[in-house]
PDB file of C-alpha atoms in Angstrom:
ATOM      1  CA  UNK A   1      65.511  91.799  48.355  1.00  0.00           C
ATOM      2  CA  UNK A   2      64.031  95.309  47.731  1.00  0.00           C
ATOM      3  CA  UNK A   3      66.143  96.607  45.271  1.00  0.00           C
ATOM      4  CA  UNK A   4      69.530  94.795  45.818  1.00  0.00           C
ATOM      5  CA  UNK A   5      70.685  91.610  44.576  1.00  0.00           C
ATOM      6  CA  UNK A   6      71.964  88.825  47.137  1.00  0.00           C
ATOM      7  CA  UNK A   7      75.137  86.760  45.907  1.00  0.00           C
ATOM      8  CA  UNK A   8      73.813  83.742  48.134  1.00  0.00           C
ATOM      9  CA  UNK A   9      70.491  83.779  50.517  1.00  0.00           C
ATOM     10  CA  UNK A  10      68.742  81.604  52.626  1.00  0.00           C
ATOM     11  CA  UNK A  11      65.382  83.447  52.529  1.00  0.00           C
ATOM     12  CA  UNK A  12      63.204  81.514  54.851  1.00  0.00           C
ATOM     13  CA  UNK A  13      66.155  82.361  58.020  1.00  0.00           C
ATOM     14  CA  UNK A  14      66.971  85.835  56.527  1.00  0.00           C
ATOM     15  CA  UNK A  15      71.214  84.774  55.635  1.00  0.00           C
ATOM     16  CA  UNK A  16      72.736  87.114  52.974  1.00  0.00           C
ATOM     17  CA  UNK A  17      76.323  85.758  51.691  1.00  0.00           C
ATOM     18  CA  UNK A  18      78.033  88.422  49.751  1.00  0.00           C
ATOM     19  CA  UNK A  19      81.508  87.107  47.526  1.00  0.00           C
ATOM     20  CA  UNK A  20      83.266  90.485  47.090  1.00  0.00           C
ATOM     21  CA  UNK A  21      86.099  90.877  44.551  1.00  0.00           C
ATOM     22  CA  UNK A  22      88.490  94.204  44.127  1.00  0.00           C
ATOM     23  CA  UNK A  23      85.878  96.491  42.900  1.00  0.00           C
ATOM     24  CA  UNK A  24      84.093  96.625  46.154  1.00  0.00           C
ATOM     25  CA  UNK A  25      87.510  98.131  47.039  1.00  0.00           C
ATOM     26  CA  UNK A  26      86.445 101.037  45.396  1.00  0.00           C
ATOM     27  CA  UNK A  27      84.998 103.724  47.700  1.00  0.00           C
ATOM     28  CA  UNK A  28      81.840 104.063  45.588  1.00  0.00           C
ATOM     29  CA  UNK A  29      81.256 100.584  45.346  1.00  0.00           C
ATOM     30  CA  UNK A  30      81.824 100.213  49.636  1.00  0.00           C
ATOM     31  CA  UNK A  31      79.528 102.882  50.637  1.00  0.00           C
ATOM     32  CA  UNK A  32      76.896 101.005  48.074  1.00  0.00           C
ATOM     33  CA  UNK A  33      77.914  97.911  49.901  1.00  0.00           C
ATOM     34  CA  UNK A  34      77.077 100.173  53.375  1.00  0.00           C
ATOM     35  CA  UNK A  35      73.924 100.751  52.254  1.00  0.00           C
ATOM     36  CA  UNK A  36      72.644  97.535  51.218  1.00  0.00           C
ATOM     37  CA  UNK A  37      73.750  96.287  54.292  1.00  0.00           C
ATOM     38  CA  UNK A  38      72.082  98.609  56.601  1.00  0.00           C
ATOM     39  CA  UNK A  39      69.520  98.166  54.504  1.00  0.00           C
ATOM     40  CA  UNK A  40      68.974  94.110  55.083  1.00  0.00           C
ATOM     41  CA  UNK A  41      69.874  94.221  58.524  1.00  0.00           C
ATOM     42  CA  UNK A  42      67.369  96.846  59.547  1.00  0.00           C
ATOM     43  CA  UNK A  43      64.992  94.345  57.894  1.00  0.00           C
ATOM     44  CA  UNK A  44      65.982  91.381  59.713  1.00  0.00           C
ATOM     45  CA  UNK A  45      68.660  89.961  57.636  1.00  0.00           C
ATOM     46  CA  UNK A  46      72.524  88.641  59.092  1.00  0.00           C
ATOM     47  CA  UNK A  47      74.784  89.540  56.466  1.00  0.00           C
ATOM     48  CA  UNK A  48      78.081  88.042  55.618  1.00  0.00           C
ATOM     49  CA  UNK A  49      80.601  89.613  53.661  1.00  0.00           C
ATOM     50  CA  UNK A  50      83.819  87.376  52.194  1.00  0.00           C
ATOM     51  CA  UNK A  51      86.177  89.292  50.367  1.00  0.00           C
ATOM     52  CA  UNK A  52      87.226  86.878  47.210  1.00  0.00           C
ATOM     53  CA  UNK A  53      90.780  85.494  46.921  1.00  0.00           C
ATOM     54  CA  UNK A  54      92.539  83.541  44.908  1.00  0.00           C
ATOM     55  CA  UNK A  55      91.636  79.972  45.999  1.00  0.00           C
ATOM     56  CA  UNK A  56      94.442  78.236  47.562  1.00  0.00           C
ATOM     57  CA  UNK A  57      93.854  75.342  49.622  1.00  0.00           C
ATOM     58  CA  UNK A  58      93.696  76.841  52.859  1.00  0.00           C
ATOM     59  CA  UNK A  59      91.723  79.722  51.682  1.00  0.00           C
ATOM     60  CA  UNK A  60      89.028  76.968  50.593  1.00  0.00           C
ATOM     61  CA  UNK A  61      89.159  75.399  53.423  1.00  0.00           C
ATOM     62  CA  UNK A  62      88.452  78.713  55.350  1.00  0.00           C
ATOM     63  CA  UNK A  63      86.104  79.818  53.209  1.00  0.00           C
ATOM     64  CA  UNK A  64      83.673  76.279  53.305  1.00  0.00           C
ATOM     65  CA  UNK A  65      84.063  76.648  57.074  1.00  0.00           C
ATOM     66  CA  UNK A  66      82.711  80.088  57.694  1.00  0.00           C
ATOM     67  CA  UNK A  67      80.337  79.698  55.097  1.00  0.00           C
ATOM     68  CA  UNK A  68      79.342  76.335  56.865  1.00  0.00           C
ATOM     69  CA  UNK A  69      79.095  78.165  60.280  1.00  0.00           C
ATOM     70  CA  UNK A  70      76.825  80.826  58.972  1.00  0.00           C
ATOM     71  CA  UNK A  71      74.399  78.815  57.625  1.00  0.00           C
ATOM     72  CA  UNK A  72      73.911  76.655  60.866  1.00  0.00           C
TER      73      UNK A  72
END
């Protein structure tokens, strides 16, 4: 979208999932992050960020349901 790259989208309703692992940790790579954020939701877009872990159960479980949720 533009110039940015969308882990996951659902383009017809505007959904952006973003899967971030430890180098959006890094202060450069956040305010990018910022950016591109601001960026799709001034253009319509809902945006949600998951910050990756390693996948235990529970965190799977979490992870299908809020992923589930946003999609709705």
């Amino acid at each position: 979208i533009g110039r940015w790259f969308i882990d996951f989208a659902q383009v017809e309703n505007k959904l952006a999932l973003e899967i971030d692992g430890k180098q959006h940790l890094i202060l450069e790579r956040k305010l990018s992050d910022d950016i591109k954020d601001k960026f799709l939701m001034d253009n319509g877009w809902k945006v949600l960020r998951i910050p990756w872990k390693r996948p235990t159960k529970e965190f799977r479980e979490d992870l299908i349901d809020k992923i589930k949720n946003f999609f709705k």
